[in-house]
Coordinates of C-alpha atoms and ligand atoms in Angstrom, one line a residue:
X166 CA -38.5 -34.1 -2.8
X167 CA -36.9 -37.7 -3.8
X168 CA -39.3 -37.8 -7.4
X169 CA -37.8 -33.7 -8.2
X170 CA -37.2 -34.8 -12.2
X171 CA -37.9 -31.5 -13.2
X172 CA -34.5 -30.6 -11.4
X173 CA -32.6 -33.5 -13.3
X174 CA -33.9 -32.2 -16.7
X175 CA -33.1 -28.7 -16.2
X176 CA -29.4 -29.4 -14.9
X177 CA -29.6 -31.2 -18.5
X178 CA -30.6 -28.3 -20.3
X179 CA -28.1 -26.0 -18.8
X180 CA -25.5 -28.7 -19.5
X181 CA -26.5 -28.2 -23.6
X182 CA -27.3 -32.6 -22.9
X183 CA -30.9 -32.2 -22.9
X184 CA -32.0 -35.1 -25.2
X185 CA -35.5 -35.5 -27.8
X186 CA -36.7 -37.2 -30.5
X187 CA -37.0 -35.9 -34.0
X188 CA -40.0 -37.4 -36.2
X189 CA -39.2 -39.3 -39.2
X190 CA -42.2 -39.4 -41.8
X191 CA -40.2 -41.0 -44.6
X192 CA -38.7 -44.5 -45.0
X193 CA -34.6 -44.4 -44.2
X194 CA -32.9 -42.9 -47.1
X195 CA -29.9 -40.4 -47.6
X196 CA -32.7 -37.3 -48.4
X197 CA -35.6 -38.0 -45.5
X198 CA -38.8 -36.0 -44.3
X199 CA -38.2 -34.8 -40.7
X200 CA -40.3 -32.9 -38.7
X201 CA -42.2 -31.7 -41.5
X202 CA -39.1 -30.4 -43.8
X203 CA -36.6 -32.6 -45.9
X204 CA -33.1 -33.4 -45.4
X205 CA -30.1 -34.8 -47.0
X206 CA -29.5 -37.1 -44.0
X207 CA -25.4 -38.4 -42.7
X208 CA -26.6 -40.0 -39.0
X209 CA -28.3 -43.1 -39.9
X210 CA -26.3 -47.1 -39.4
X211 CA -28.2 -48.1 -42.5
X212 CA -24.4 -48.6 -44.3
X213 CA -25.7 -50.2 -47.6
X214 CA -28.8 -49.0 -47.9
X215 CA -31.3 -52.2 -47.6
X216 CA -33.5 -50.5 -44.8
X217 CA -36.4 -49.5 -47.1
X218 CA -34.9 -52.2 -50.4
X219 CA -37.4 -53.9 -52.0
X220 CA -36.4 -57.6 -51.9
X221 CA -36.6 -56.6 -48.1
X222 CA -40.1 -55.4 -48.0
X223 CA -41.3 -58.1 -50.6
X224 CA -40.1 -61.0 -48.0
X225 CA -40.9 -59.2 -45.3
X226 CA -44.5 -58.6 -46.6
X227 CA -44.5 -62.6 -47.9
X228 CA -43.5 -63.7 -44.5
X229 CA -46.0 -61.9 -42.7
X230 CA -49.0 -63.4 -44.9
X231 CA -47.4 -66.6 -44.2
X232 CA -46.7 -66.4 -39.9
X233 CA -48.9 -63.2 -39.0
X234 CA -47.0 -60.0 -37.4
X235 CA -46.8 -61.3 -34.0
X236 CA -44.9 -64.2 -32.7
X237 CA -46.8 -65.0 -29.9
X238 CA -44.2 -66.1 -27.6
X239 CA -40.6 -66.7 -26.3
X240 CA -38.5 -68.8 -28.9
X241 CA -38.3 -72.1 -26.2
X242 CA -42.0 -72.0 -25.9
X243 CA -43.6 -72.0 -29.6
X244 CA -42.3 -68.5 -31.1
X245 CA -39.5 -70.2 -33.1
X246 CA -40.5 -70.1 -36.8
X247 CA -38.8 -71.9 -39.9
X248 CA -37.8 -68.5 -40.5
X249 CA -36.1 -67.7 -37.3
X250 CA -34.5 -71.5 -37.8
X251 CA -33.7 -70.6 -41.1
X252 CA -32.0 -67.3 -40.2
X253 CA -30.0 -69.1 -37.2
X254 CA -28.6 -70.9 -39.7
X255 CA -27.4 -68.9 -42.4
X256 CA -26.2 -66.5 -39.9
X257 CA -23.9 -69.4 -38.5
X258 CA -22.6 -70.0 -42.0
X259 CA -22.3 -66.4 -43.4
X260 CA -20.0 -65.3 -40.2
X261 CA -17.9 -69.5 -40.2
X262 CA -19.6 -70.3 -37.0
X263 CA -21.0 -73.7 -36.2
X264 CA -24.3 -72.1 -34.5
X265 CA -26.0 -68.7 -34.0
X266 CA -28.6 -67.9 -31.8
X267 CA -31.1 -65.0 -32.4
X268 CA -31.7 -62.1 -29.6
X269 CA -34.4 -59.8 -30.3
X270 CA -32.4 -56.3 -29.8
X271 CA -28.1 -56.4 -29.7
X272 CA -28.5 -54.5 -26.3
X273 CA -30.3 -57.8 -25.1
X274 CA -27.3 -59.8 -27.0
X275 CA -24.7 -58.3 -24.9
X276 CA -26.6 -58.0 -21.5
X277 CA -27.4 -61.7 -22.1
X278 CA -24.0 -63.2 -23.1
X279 CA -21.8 -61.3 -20.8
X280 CA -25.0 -61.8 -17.4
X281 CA -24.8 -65.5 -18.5
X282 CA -21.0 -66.7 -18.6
X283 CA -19.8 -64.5 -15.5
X284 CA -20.5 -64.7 -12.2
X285 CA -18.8 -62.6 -9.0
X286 CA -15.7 -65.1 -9.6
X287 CA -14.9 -64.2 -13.3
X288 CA -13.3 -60.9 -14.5
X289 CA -14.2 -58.7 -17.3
X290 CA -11.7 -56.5 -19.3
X291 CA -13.7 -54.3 -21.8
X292 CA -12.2 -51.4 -23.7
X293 CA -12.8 -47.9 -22.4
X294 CA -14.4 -46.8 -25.3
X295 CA -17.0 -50.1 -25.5
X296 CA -21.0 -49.9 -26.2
X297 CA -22.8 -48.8 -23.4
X298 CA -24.7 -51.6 -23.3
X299 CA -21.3 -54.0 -23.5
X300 CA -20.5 -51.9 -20.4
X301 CA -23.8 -52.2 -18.4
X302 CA -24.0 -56.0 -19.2
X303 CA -20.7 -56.0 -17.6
X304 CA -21.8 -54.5 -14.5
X305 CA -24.6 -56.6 -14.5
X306 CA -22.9 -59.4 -14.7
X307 CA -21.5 -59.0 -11.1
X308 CA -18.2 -59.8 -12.3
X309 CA -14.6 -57.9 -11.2
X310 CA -15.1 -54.9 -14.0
X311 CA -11.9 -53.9 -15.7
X312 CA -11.5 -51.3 -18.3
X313 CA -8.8 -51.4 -20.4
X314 CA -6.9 -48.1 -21.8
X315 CA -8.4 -47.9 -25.7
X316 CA -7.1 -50.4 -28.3
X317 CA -4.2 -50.8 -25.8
X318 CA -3.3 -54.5 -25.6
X319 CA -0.4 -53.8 -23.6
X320 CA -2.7 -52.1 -20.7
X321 CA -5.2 -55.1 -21.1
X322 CA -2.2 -57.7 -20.7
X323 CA -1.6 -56.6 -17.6
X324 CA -4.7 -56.5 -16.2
X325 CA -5.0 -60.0 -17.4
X326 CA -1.3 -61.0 -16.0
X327 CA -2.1 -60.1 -12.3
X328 CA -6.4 -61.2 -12.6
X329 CA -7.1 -64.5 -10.6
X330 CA -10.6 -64.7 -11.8
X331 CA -12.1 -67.9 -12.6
X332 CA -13.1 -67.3 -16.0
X333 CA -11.6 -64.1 -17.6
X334 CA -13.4 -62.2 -20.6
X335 CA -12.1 -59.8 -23.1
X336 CA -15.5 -58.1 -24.2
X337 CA -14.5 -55.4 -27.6
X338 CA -16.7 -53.4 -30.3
X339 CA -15.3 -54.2 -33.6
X340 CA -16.0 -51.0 -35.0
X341 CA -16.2 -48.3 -32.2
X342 CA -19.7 -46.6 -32.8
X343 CA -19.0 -43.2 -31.9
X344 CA -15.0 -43.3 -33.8
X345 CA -15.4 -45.2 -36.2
X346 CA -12.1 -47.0 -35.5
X347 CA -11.3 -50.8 -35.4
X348 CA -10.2 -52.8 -33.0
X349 CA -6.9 -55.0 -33.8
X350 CA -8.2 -58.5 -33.2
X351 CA -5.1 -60.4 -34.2
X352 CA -3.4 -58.9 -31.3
X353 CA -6.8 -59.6 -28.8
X354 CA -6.8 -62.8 -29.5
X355 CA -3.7 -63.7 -29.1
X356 CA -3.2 -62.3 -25.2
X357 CA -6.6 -63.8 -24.9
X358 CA -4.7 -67.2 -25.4
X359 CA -1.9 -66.6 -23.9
X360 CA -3.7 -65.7 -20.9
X361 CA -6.8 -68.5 -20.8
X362 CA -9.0 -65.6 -21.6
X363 CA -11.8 -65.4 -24.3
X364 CA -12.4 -63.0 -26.7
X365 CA -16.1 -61.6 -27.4
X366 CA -16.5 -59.0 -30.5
X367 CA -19.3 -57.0 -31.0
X368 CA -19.6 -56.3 -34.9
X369 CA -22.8 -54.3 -34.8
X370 CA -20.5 -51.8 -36.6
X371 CA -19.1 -54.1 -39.1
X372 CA -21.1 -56.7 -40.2
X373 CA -22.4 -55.9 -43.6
X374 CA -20.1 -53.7 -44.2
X375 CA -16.3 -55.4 -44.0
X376 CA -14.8 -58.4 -45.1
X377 CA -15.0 -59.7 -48.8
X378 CA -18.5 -60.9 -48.4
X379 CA -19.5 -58.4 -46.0
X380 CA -19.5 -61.0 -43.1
X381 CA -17.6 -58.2 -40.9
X382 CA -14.3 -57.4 -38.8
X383 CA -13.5 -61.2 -38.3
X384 CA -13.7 -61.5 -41.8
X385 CA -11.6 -58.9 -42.8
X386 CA -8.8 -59.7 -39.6
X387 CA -9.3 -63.6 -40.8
X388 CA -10.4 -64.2 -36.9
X389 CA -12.1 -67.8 -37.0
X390 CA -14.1 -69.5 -34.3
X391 CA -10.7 -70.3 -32.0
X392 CA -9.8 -66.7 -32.2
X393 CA -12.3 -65.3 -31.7
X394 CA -15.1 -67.4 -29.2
X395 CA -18.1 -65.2 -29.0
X396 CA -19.2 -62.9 -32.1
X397 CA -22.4 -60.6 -31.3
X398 CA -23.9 -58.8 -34.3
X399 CA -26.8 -56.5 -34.6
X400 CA -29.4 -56.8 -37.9
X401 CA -30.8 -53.0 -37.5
X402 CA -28.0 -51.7 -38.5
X403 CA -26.0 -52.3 -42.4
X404 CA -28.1 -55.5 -43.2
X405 CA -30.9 -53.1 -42.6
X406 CA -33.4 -55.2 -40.2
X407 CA -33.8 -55.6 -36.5
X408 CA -32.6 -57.6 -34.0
X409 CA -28.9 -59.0 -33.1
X410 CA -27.5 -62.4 -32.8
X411 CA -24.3 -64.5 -31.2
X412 CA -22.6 -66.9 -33.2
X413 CA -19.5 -69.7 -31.6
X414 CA -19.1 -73.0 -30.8
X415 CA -22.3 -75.3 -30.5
X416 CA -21.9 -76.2 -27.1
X417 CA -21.5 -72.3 -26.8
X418 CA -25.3 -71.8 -28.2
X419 CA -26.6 -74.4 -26.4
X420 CA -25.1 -72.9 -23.2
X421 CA -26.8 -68.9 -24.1
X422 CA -30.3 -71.2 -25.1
X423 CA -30.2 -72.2 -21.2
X424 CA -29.0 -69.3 -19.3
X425 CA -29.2 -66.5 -21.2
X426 CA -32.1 -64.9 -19.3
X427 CA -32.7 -61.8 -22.2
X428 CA -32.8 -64.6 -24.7
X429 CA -35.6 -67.2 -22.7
X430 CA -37.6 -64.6 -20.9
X431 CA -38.2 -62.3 -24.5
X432 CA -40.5 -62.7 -27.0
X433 CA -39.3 -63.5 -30.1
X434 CA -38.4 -61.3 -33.1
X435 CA -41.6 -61.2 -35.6
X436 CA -41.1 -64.3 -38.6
X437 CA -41.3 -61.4 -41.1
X438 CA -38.5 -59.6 -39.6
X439 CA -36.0 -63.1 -39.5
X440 CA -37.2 -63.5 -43.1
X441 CA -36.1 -59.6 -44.6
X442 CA -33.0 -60.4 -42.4
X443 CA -32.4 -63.8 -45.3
X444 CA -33.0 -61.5 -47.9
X445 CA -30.6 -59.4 -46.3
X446 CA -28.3 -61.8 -46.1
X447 CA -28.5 -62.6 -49.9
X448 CA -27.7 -58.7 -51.4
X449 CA -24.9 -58.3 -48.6
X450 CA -23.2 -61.4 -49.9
X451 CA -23.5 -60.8 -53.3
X452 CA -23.4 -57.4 -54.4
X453 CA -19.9 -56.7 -53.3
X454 CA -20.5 -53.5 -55.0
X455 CA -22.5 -51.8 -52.4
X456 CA -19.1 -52.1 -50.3
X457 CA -16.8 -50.3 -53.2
X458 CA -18.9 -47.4 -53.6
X459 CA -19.2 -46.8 -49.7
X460 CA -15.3 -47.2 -49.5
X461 CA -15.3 -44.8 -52.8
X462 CA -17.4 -42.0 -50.4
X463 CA -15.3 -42.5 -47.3
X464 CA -12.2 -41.3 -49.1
X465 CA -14.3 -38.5 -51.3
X466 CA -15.1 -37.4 -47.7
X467 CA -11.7 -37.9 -46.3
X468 CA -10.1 -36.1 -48.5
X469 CA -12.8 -33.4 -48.8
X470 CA -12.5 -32.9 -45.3
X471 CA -9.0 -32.9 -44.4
X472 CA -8.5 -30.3 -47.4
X473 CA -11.2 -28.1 -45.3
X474 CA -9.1 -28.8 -42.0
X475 CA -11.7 -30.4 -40.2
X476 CA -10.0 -32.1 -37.5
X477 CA -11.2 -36.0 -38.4
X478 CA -10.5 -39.0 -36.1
X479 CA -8.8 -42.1 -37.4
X480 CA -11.4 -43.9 -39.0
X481 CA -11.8 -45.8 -42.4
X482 CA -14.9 -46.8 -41.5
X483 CA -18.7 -45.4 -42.4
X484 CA -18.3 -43.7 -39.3
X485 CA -16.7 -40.5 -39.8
X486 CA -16.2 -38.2 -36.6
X487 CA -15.6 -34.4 -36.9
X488 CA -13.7 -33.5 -33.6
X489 CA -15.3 -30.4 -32.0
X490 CA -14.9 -30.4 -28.1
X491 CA -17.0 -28.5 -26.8
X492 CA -20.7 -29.6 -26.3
X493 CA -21.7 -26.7 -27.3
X494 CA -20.0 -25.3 -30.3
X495 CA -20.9 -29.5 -31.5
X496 CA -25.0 -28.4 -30.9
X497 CA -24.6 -25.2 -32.9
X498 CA -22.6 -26.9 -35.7
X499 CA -25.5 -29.1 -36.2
X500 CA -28.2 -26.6 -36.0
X501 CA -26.5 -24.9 -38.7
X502 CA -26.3 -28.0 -40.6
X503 CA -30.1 -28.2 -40.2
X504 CA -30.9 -24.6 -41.7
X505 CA -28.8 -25.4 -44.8
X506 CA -30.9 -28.6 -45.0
X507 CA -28.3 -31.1 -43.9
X508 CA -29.0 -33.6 -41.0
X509 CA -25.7 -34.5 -38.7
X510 CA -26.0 -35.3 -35.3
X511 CA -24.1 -33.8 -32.6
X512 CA -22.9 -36.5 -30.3
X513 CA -22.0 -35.2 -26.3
X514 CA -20.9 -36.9 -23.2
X515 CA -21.8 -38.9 -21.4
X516 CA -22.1 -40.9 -24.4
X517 CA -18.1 -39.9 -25.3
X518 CA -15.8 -38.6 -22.3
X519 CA -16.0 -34.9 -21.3
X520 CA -14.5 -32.2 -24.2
X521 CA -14.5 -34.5 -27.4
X522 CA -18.2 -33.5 -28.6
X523 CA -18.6 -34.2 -31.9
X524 CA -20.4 -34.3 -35.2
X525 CA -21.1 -37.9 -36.1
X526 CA -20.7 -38.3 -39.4
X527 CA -22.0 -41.6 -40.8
X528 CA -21.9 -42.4 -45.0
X529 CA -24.3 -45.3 -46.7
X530 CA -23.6 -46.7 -49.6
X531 CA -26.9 -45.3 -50.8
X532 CA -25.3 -41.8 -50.7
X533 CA -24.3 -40.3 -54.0
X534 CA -20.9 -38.5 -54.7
X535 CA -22.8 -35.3 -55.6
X536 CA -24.8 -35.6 -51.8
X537 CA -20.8 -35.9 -50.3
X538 CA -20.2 -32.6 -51.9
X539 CA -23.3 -31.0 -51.2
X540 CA -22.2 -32.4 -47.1
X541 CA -18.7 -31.2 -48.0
X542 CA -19.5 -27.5 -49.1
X543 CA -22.0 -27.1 -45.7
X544 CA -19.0 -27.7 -43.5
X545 CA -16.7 -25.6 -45.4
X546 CA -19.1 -22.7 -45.3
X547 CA -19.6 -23.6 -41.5
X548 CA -15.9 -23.5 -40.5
X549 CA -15.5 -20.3 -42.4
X550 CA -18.2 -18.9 -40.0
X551 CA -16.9 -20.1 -36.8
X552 CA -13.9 -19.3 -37.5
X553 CA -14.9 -15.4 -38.3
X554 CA -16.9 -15.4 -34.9
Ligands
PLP17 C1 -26.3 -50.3 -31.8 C2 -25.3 -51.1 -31.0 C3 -25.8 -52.0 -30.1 C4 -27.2 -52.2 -29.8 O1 -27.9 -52.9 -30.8 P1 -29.5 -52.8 -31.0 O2 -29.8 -53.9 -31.8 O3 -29.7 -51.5 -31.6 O4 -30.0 -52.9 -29.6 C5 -24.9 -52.8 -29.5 N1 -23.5 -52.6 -29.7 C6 -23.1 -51.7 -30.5 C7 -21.6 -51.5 -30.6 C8 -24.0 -50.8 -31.2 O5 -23.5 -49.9 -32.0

C-alpha cells in the first residue's frame, strides 16, 4: 500500500508531533479569540504590533479602491503597480541598499535567491540551525550542501578553506527563529572575504525590530552592502504585512529579475498589501518607541523568568525559548498554559533537533507589563506542578 498516509499520521501521533491548525477569529493582538475562547496570546512574529494598526488598514483599504484586490499577474508581465515600485524603493533605502526586489512569500525569497546563483559547481555553507526553507533552497539549488556547526565561524572557515566550488555562499538567519539568538556578522563577513565567499542574511527575524531605525541585524552590526551582499527580509512578520524582499547591488537585482524562477513564475503580491507595507515602513522608522518598550518586556521577562528557574536560551531578542526537552512534557506545558488562558506554543523536532522541545516564547511590543506578569505567574505556578509530579 504505497498511498498508506494513515500509517504516516499515526506514527506522528504516537511521536506527540502530530500537527493542526487552531482558528483565529480575532485580528492579531496580545489577547485574541481562538477556537471559540480568548487568550492572552505569546506565539505570534507581530514584534511591534502594526498587524491590525490603523494607518495599515486605512492604506491598505485606500490602495485597494485605487488597484482592486487582485494583481492579475506576474510582476514582468503587467502586475507591477506604483505601489509595488514604490515599496522596492523605499525598501532599498530603509535597509542602504541600491535596489530591492519584492518576492511574494520569504520562503519563495530564499528558494529563489539561493536556486538562482548556484548551480552543481558552487558550494553552500548554511548554519545548522538555518530556516527550513534557507535549507531546502539549498538542496534545491543542486549545489555541494555544507552545514556549518552553529554560530561557529571557526567550523565554517574550514569548510570554506578546503571547498573548490565555483562560487561559494555563506547563507545565515539573522535572528534564529526558534532561539532567538543572533548571528555575529562582523565575523561572517569577514571569512566570507577572506575566502571569495558571499554573505546572504536572512532578517525575517530582525527587520523591524533592531537597529536604530528598525532597519534590522545589519543595522545594528553596521554590515553595509560590501559586507554583507544579499539581505532577504520578510514583511509578515514585525512590519506586520506579507510578503519578503532581497535587497544588494543593482546588477545583483537585475540578475534575481532574470533567473529567479519563484520571482518570474509568481503572481504578484496584491497593490494594497505593497501599500500597508509603506505605511509600515513609516511607524517602524519613526516611532523608535515601539522598540524601547519591547526591549523594556524582554528584560521584565528575563529577569522574571530566570528568578523562576526556567531554564532560558541566550537570546535578547523577542524570541524567548523556555528549554524543556522532551516533546512531551513541552505539549503538556502548553496545554496547561491554554486552561489558565494563556497561548504559548510548544515547538518539537523536526523543526529543532531531537530532546530540545520547547515553549516558544515570543513578546510584541503591543504587550503590556501587567500581560508579562500575568505570562510570568502561569509558568511559575506550572513549574511548581511539574516539579511536585
Ligand atoms: C518566517 C520565516 C521565513 C519565511 O517567510 P514567509 O514570508 O513567512 O514565507 C523565512 N526565513 C525565516 C528565518 C523565517 O522565520
Amino acid at each position: 500500500m504505497p498511498f498508506d498516509l494513515s500509517q504516516d499520521l499515526q506514527q506522528r501521533r504516537e511521536q506527540n508531533l502530530y500537527r493542526a491548525t487552531r482558528l483565529a477569529q480575532s485580528p492579531q493582538g496580545p489577547i485574541m479569540q481562538m477556537d471559540g475562547r480568548e487568550f492572552l496570546t505569546f506565539c505570534s512574529n507581530d514584534y511591534l504590533g502594526l498587524a491590525n494598526h490603523s494607518k495599515l488598514i486605512t492604506a491598505f483599504q485606500q490602495a485597494a479602491s485605487e488597484y482592486g484586490v487582485g494583481s492579475g499577474a506576474a510582476h514582468l508581465v503587467n502586475g507591477h503597480s506604483y505601489y509595488h515600485q514604490a515599496l522596492e524603493e523605499a525598501l532599498a533605502e530603509f535597509t542602504g541598499r541600491e535596489s530591492a526586489l519584492l518576492f511574494s512569500t520569504g520562503y519563495m525569497a530564499n528558494l529563489g535567491v539561493i536556486a538562482a546563483l548556484l548551480n552543481k559547481e558552487d558550494g553552500v555553507f548554511e548554519d545548522k540551525w538555518n530556516h527550513a526553507s534557507l535549507l531546502d533552497a539549498g538542496l534545491l539549488s543542486g549545489a555541494r550542501f555544507q552545514r556549518y556547526l552553529h554560530n561557529d565561524v571557526a567550523n565554517l572557515t574550514t569548510r570554506l578553506q578546503r571547498s573548490e566550488a565555483r562560487r561559494k555562499l555563506i547563507v545565515t538567519d539573522g535572528v534564529f527563529s526558534m532561539d532567538g539568538d543572533a548571528a555575529d556578522l562582523p565575523s561572517l563577513s569577514s571569512v566570507a572575504k577572506q575566502n571569495d565567499a558571499w554573505l546572504m542574511v536572512d532578517d525575517a527575524h530582525g527587520l523591524g525590530v533592531l537597529g536604530d531605525t528598525g532597519a534590522g541585524l545589519c543595522e545594528a552590526q553596521s554590515q553595509s552592502q560590501d559586507q554583507v551582499q544579499i539581505l532577504m527580509g520578510t514583511l509578515g512578520k514585525g512590519m506586520g504585512t506579507a510578503g519578503a524582499f532581497v535587497a544588494g547591488s543593482k546588477e545583483l537585482i537585475e540578475y534575481l529579475t532574470n533567473f529567479a524562477r519563484p520571482y518570474i513564475y509568481t503572481t504578484a503580491m496584491p497593490a494594497a498589501i505593497a501599500a500597508a507595507t509603506l505605511a509600515s515602513i513609516e511607524i517602524v522608522k519613526h516611532e523608535p518607541q515601539r522598540r524601547e518598550h519591547l526591549q523594556s518586556l524582554i528584560q521584565q521577562f528575563k529577569t522574571g523568568a530566570q528568578q523562576l528557574g526556567l531554564n532560558l536560551m541566550p537570546s535578547d531578542t523577542a524570541i524567548q525559548p523556555v528549554l524543556v526537552g522532551d516533546a512531551q512534557i513541552a505539549l503538556n506545558m502548553s496545554e496547561q498554559l491554554r486552561e489558565r488562558g494563556i497561548m504559548v506554543t510548544a515547538i518539537r523536532p523536526p523543526t529543532v533537533p531531537a530532546g530540545t522541545a520547547r515553549l516558544r516564547i515570543t513578546l510584541s511590543a503591543s504587550h503590556t507589563n501587567e500581560q508579562v506578569d500575568q505570562l510570568l505567574q502561569a509558568l511559575g505556578a506550572l513549574s511548581s506542578t511539574m516539579e511536585s509530579k
